[in-house]
Amino acid sequence: MTNDLSQESMRDMYASMGISEKIYEYGERTLQTLEKRFLQIDKRAEYNQLKVVKAMQDCKVSEACLLGTTGYGYNDLGRETLEAVYAAVFHAEDALVRPQITCGTHALALALMSNLRPGDELLSPVGKPYDTLEEVIGIRESKGSLKEYGISYRQVDLKEDGSFDWEGIRAAIGPKTRLATIQRSKGYQTRPTLSVAQIGELIAFIKGIKPDVICMVDNCYGEFTETIEPTDVGADMCVGSLIKNPGGGLAPIGGYIVGKKECVENAAYRLTSPGLGKEVGASLNALPSFYQGLFLAPTVTAGALKGAIFAANLYEKLGFKVVPDGQTMRHDIIQAVEFGTPEGLIAFCEGIQYAAPVDSFVTPEPWDMPGYDSQVIMAAGAFVSGSSIELSADGPLKPPYAVYFQGGLTWQHAKFGILKSLQRCMDKGVFPREKIDAFLSDSGQTVV
Ligand SMILES: *Cc1c(COP(=O)(O)O)cnc(C)c1O
């Protein structure tokens, strides 16, 4: 060691946090195999950091932009400049970035409801959309759904291997087709997440058949995982949540819609009121966290990506199915691990909770969550309630007993949380500890 931190003091620190030498060593050996990939992630973060700073400089962000407005919020310099910054980052014509957009689902509902009219048809060419959108669309009956307003819906599933069903999509596009919704992230499904390049191909195909179809991308969890965004490959709108990647962990609320001027304008008139649009909507005290969060978002996302890859590799070597696998390129920050037993899922979530900076002393328990057909367990000890860019995990208590986890505001915290989950799983007999012994002796050093 050439620096002043000895291996021993690091081990001691981990030991004081409940991580055994065996788990620590297993983690370190695994990390050694990931150096190249981590370097690649750091390069992307570096590029994206510059992209964000460039946008802030080009838009002349000033100290005055950090002040908020109250009441109607007319002439809100900070809000208007922030929206220009988002438009610049996404290379889009316009943006709506507001604390009045309550969450990702709200942002998506807003984009859909404001750009569709009675008689139009919505198409999902990538299979079933995110759970909460089922009620927005009216796939599940709901008050105020698109269906109630006479907007029909058509879906073309992905093929077995996760690829697009080109012929099915061609057949589904008709005279009523007005908008295509494309979900980038797998969300809580086991299909692959789409790369931006794949999204580009899909948009080109759709526009080749019917040029006036508005192509909207649900960008949740995807922002800054690549150096381009869907608006760089032809998307008319990109939509997401500020308590995920682009809020950088600091935004306490909010959502965004970026894209074509007309699409964003429609959304603004729906969010506030016809005639008022973007001109109103006080930013209150939200602006400093929106700016600073966006500034941090590339590195925060990079930390979360490293955590996902680290976990995939640790659990894959122990024989668990992980989605995506340890080698695959990432296009979002969600990692799934299939345990096959409720004990594994529960132990994992307990470990994540015990690693949290907030509420580390509570034990998560499965509960009957509204809208789900089985119990669900959730682990989150976040500074911002429900924030899933912070280290968090959840899963339904039904086969294959998969946990979905994501986030970590720093790579170091993601690492600790994952080791803590692994320790908990080992201590509770979710996998035999001999598996780790075998790995450690195979990789040629003394078992600790
Ligand atoms: C999180 C998420 C949403 C919904 O966002 P909320 O903020 O939870 O309402 C929609 N789509 C995808 C793919 C998501 O990951």
PDB file of N, CA and C in Angstrom, residues 86 224 241-253 288-301 304 333 381-391 407-410:
ATOM      1  N   TYR A  86     -32.439  22.144 -19.222  1.00  0.00           N
ATOM      2  CA  TYR A  86     -32.900  20.782 -19.534  1.00  0.00           C
ATOM      3  C   TYR A  86     -33.014  20.583 -21.052  1.00  0.00           C
ATOM      4  N   PHE A 224     -28.648   9.618 -18.279  1.00  0.00           N
ATOM      5  CA  PHE A 224     -27.202   9.658 -18.033  1.00  0.00           C
ATOM      6  C   PHE A 224     -26.538   8.284 -17.927  1.00  0.00           C
ATOM      7  N   SER A 241     -38.855  11.362 -13.939  1.00  0.00           N
ATOM      8  CA  SER A 241     -39.070  11.797 -12.560  1.00  0.00           C
ATOM      9  C   SER A 241     -37.803  12.424 -11.991  1.00  0.00           C
ATOM     10  N   LEU A 242     -37.960  13.469 -11.195  1.00  0.00           N
ATOM     11  CA  LEU A 242     -36.793  14.100 -10.581  1.00  0.00           C
ATOM     12  C   LEU A 242     -36.359  13.411  -9.293  1.00  0.00           C
ATOM     13  N   ILE A 243     -37.147  12.459  -8.784  1.00  0.00           N
ATOM     14  CA  ILE A 243     -36.618  11.700  -7.646  1.00  0.00           C
ATOM     15  C   ILE A 243     -35.981  10.387  -8.114  1.00  0.00           C
ATOM     16  N   LYS A 244     -35.644  10.372  -9.404  1.00  0.00           N
ATOM     17  CA  LYS A 244     -34.775   9.333  -9.959  1.00  0.00           C
ATOM     18  C   LYS A 244     -33.522  10.032 -10.501  1.00  0.00           C
ATOM     19  N   ASN A 245     -32.903   9.465 -11.525  1.00  0.00           N
ATOM     20  CA  ASN A 245     -31.576   9.929 -11.969  1.00  0.00           C
ATOM     21  C   ASN A 245     -31.377  11.445 -12.093  1.00  0.00           C
ATOM     22  N   PRO A 246     -32.230  12.203 -12.824  1.00  0.00           N
ATOM     23  CA  PRO A 246     -31.847  13.587 -13.135  1.00  0.00           C
ATOM     24  C   PRO A 246     -31.924  14.544 -11.944  1.00  0.00           C
ATOM     25  N   GLY A 247     -32.583  14.115 -10.863  1.00  0.00           N
ATOM     26  CA  GLY A 247     -32.624  14.952  -9.665  1.00  0.00           C
ATOM     27  C   GLY A 247     -31.379  14.795  -8.807  1.00  0.00           C
ATOM     28  N   GLY A 248     -30.543  13.841  -9.167  1.00  0.00           N
ATOM     29  CA  GLY A 248     -29.264  13.669  -8.475  1.00  0.00           C
ATOM     30  C   GLY A 248     -29.394  13.409  -6.982  1.00  0.00           C
ATOM     31  N   GLY A 249     -30.575  13.022  -6.536  1.00  0.00           N
ATOM     32  CA  GLY A 249     -30.769  12.737  -5.110  1.00  0.00           C
ATOM     33  C   GLY A 249     -31.125  13.969  -4.296  1.00  0.00           C
ATOM     34  N   LEU A 250     -30.976  15.141  -4.910  1.00  0.00           N
ATOM     35  CA  LEU A 250     -31.238  16.379  -4.159  1.00  0.00           C
ATOM     36  C   LEU A 250     -32.650  16.922  -4.386  1.00  0.00           C
ATOM     37  N   ALA A 251     -33.177  16.746  -5.581  1.00  0.00           N
ATOM     38  CA  ALA A 251     -34.529  17.258  -5.864  1.00  0.00           C
ATOM     39  C   ALA A 251     -35.518  16.569  -4.927  1.00  0.00           C
ATOM     40  N   PRO A 252     -36.326  17.323  -4.191  1.00  0.00           N
ATOM     41  CA  PRO A 252     -37.242  16.715  -3.235  1.00  0.00           C
ATOM     42  C   PRO A 252     -38.569  16.306  -3.861  1.00  0.00           C
ATOM     43  N   ILE A 253     -38.786  16.639  -5.115  1.00  0.00           N
ATOM     44  CA  ILE A 253     -40.056  16.396  -5.814  1.00  0.00           C
ATOM     45  C   ILE A 253     -39.829  16.775  -7.272  1.00  0.00           C
ATOM     46  N   PRO A 288     -32.678  25.636  -6.133  1.00  0.00           N
ATOM     47  CA  PRO A 288     -31.287  25.239  -5.861  1.00  0.00           C
ATOM     48  C   PRO A 288     -31.083  23.722  -5.944  1.00  0.00           C
ATOM     49  N   SER A 289     -32.047  22.954  -5.408  1.00  0.00           N
ATOM     50  CA  SER A 289     -31.880  21.498  -5.448  1.00  0.00           C
ATOM     51  C   SER A 289     -32.058  20.947  -6.858  1.00  0.00           C
ATOM     52  N   PHE A 290     -32.877  21.606  -7.675  1.00  0.00           N
ATOM     53  CA  PHE A 290     -33.043  21.145  -9.065  1.00  0.00           C
ATOM     54  C   PHE A 290     -31.746  21.365  -9.854  1.00  0.00           C
ATOM     55  N   TYR A 291     -31.167  22.553  -9.689  1.00  0.00           N
ATOM     56  CA  TYR A 291     -29.914  22.834 -10.404  1.00  0.00           C
ATOM     57  C   TYR A 291     -28.782  21.950  -9.899  1.00  0.00           C
ATOM     58  N   GLN A 292     -28.617  21.942  -8.585  1.00  0.00           N
ATOM     59  CA  GLN A 292     -27.493  21.208  -8.024  1.00  0.00           C
ATOM     60  C   GLN A 292     -27.665  19.701  -8.239  1.00  0.00           C
ATOM     61  N   GLY A 293     -28.899  19.239  -8.157  1.00  0.00           N
ATOM     62  CA  GLY A 293     -29.166  17.821  -8.404  1.00  0.00           C
ATOM     63  C   GLY A 293     -28.813  17.429  -9.834  1.00  0.00           C
ATOM     64  N   LEU A 294     -29.192  18.273 -10.792  1.00  0.00           N
ATOM     65  CA  LEU A 294     -28.866  17.987 -12.195  1.00  0.00           C
ATOM     66  C   LEU A 294     -27.348  17.996 -12.394  1.00  0.00           C
ATOM     67  N   PHE A 295     -26.690  18.919 -11.709  1.00  0.00           N
ATOM     68  CA  PHE A 295     -25.227  19.005 -11.785  1.00  0.00           C
ATOM     69  C   PHE A 295     -24.580  17.708 -11.285  1.00  0.00           C
ATOM     70  N   LEU A 296     -25.128  17.128 -10.229  1.00  0.00           N
ATOM     71  CA  LEU A 296     -24.570  15.898  -9.657  1.00  0.00           C
ATOM     72  C   LEU A 296     -25.050  14.629 -10.368  1.00  0.00           C
ATOM     73  N   ALA A 297     -26.138  14.740 -11.134  1.00  0.00           N
ATOM     74  CA  ALA A 297     -26.793  13.542 -11.687  1.00  0.00           C
ATOM     75  C   ALA A 297     -25.859  12.601 -12.465  1.00  0.00           C
ATOM     76  N   PRO A 298     -24.938  13.115 -13.300  1.00  0.00           N
ATOM     77  CA  PRO A 298     -24.079  12.162 -14.030  1.00  0.00           C
ATOM     78  C   PRO A 298     -23.231  11.274 -13.099  1.00  0.00           C
ATOM     79  N   THR A 299     -22.679  11.847 -12.046  1.00  0.00           N
ATOM     80  CA  THR A 299     -21.839  11.026 -11.156  1.00  0.00           C
ATOM     81  C   THR A 299     -22.687  10.165 -10.229  1.00  0.00           C
ATOM     82  N   VAL A 300     -23.825  10.663  -9.813  1.00  0.00           N
ATOM     83  CA  VAL A 300     -24.714   9.856  -8.973  1.00  0.00           C
ATOM     84  C   VAL A 300     -25.187   8.631  -9.774  1.00  0.00           C
ATOM     85  N   THR A 301     -25.578   8.860 -11.028  1.00  0.00           N
ATOM     86  CA  THR A 301     -26.009   7.750 -11.879  1.00  0.00           C
ATOM     87  C   THR A 301     -24.873   6.749 -12.081  1.00  0.00           C
ATOM     88  N   ALA A 304     -24.611   4.520  -9.085  1.00  0.00           N
ATOM     89  CA  ALA A 304     -25.702   3.541  -9.071  1.00  0.00           C
ATOM     90  C   ALA A 304     -25.443   2.422 -10.085  1.00  0.00           C
ATOM     91  N   ILE A 333     -30.576   1.724 -14.346  1.00  0.00           N
ATOM     92  CA  ILE A 333     -29.865   1.436 -13.090  1.00  0.00           C
ATOM     93  C   ILE A 333     -30.518   0.321 -12.273  1.00  0.00           C
ATOM     94  N   GLY A 381     -34.178   3.681   3.090  1.00  0.00           N
ATOM     95  CA  GLY A 381     -33.861   4.587   4.178  1.00  0.00           C
ATOM     96  C   GLY A 381     -33.335   5.841   3.529  1.00  0.00           C
ATOM     97  N   ALA A 382     -34.270   6.631   2.976  1.00  0.00           N
ATOM     98  CA  ALA A 382     -33.866   7.711   2.083  1.00  0.00           C
ATOM     99  C   ALA A 382     -34.063   9.085   2.718  1.00  0.00           C
ATOM    100  N   PHE A 383     -33.269  10.037   2.263  1.00  0.00           N
ATOM    101  CA  PHE A 383     -33.424  11.431   2.686  1.00  0.00           C
ATOM    102  C   PHE A 383     -34.694  12.026   2.080  1.00  0.00           C
ATOM    103  N   VAL A 384     -34.994  11.603   0.839  1.00  0.00           N
ATOM    104  CA  VAL A 384     -36.215  12.036   0.160  1.00  0.00           C
ATOM    105  C   VAL A 384     -37.154  10.832   0.102  1.00  0.00           C
ATOM    106  N   SER A 385     -38.331  10.985   0.674  1.00  0.00           N
ATOM    107  CA  SER A 385     -39.261   9.862   0.780  1.00  0.00           C
ATOM    108  C   SER A 385     -39.565   9.236  -0.582  1.00  0.00           C
ATOM    109  N   GLY A 386     -39.354   7.936  -0.680  1.00  0.00           N
ATOM    110  CA  GLY A 386     -39.680   7.223  -1.909  1.00  0.00           C
ATOM    111  C   GLY A 386     -38.650   7.373  -3.014  1.00  0.00           C
ATOM    112  N   SER A 387     -37.586   8.113  -2.753  1.00  0.00           N
ATOM    113  CA  SER A 387     -36.585   8.339  -3.786  1.00  0.00           C
ATOM    114  C   SER A 387     -35.898   7.025  -4.139  1.00  0.00           C
ATOM    115  N   SER A 388     -35.898   6.699  -5.429  1.00  0.00           N
ATOM    116  CA  SER A 388     -35.260   5.443  -5.814  1.00  0.00           C
ATOM    117  C   SER A 388     -33.947   5.676  -6.563  1.00  0.00           C
ATOM    118  N   ILE A 389     -33.424   6.907  -6.512  1.00  0.00           N
ATOM    119  CA  ILE A 389     -32.017   7.086  -6.900  1.00  0.00           C
ATOM    120  C   ILE A 389     -31.163   6.857  -5.653  1.00  0.00           C
ATOM    121  N   GLU A 390     -31.797   6.928  -4.487  1.00  0.00           N
ATOM    122  CA  GLU A 390     -31.108   6.512  -3.259  1.00  0.00           C
ATOM    123  C   GLU A 390     -31.195   4.988  -3.170  1.00  0.00           C
ATOM    124  N   LEU A 391     -30.284   4.374  -2.434  1.00  0.00           N
ATOM    125  CA  LEU A 391     -30.226   2.913  -2.366  1.00  0.00           C
ATOM    126  C   LEU A 391     -31.549   2.360  -1.859  1.00  0.00           C
ATOM    127  N   GLY A 407     -30.041   2.320  -7.255  1.00  0.00           N
ATOM    128  CA  GLY A 407     -29.648   3.564  -6.616  1.00  0.00           C
ATOM    129  C   GLY A 407     -28.423   3.461  -5.734  1.00  0.00           C
ATOM    130  N   GLY A 408     -28.275   4.489  -4.934  1.00  0.00           N
ATOM    131  CA  GLY A 408     -27.056   4.681  -4.151  1.00  0.00           C
ATOM    132  C   GLY A 408     -26.516   6.044  -4.557  1.00  0.00           C
ATOM    133  N   LEU A 409     -26.550   6.998  -3.639  1.00  0.00           N
ATOM    134  CA  LEU A 409     -26.113   8.351  -4.024  1.00  0.00           C
ATOM    135  C   LEU A 409     -24.615   8.399  -4.255  1.00  0.00           C
ATOM    136  N   THR A 410     -23.884   7.458  -3.631  1.00  0.00           N
ATOM    137  CA  THR A 410     -22.453   7.339  -3.915  1.00  0.00           C
ATOM    138  C   THR A 410     -22.159   5.865  -4.165  1.00  0.00           C
TER     139      THR A 410
END
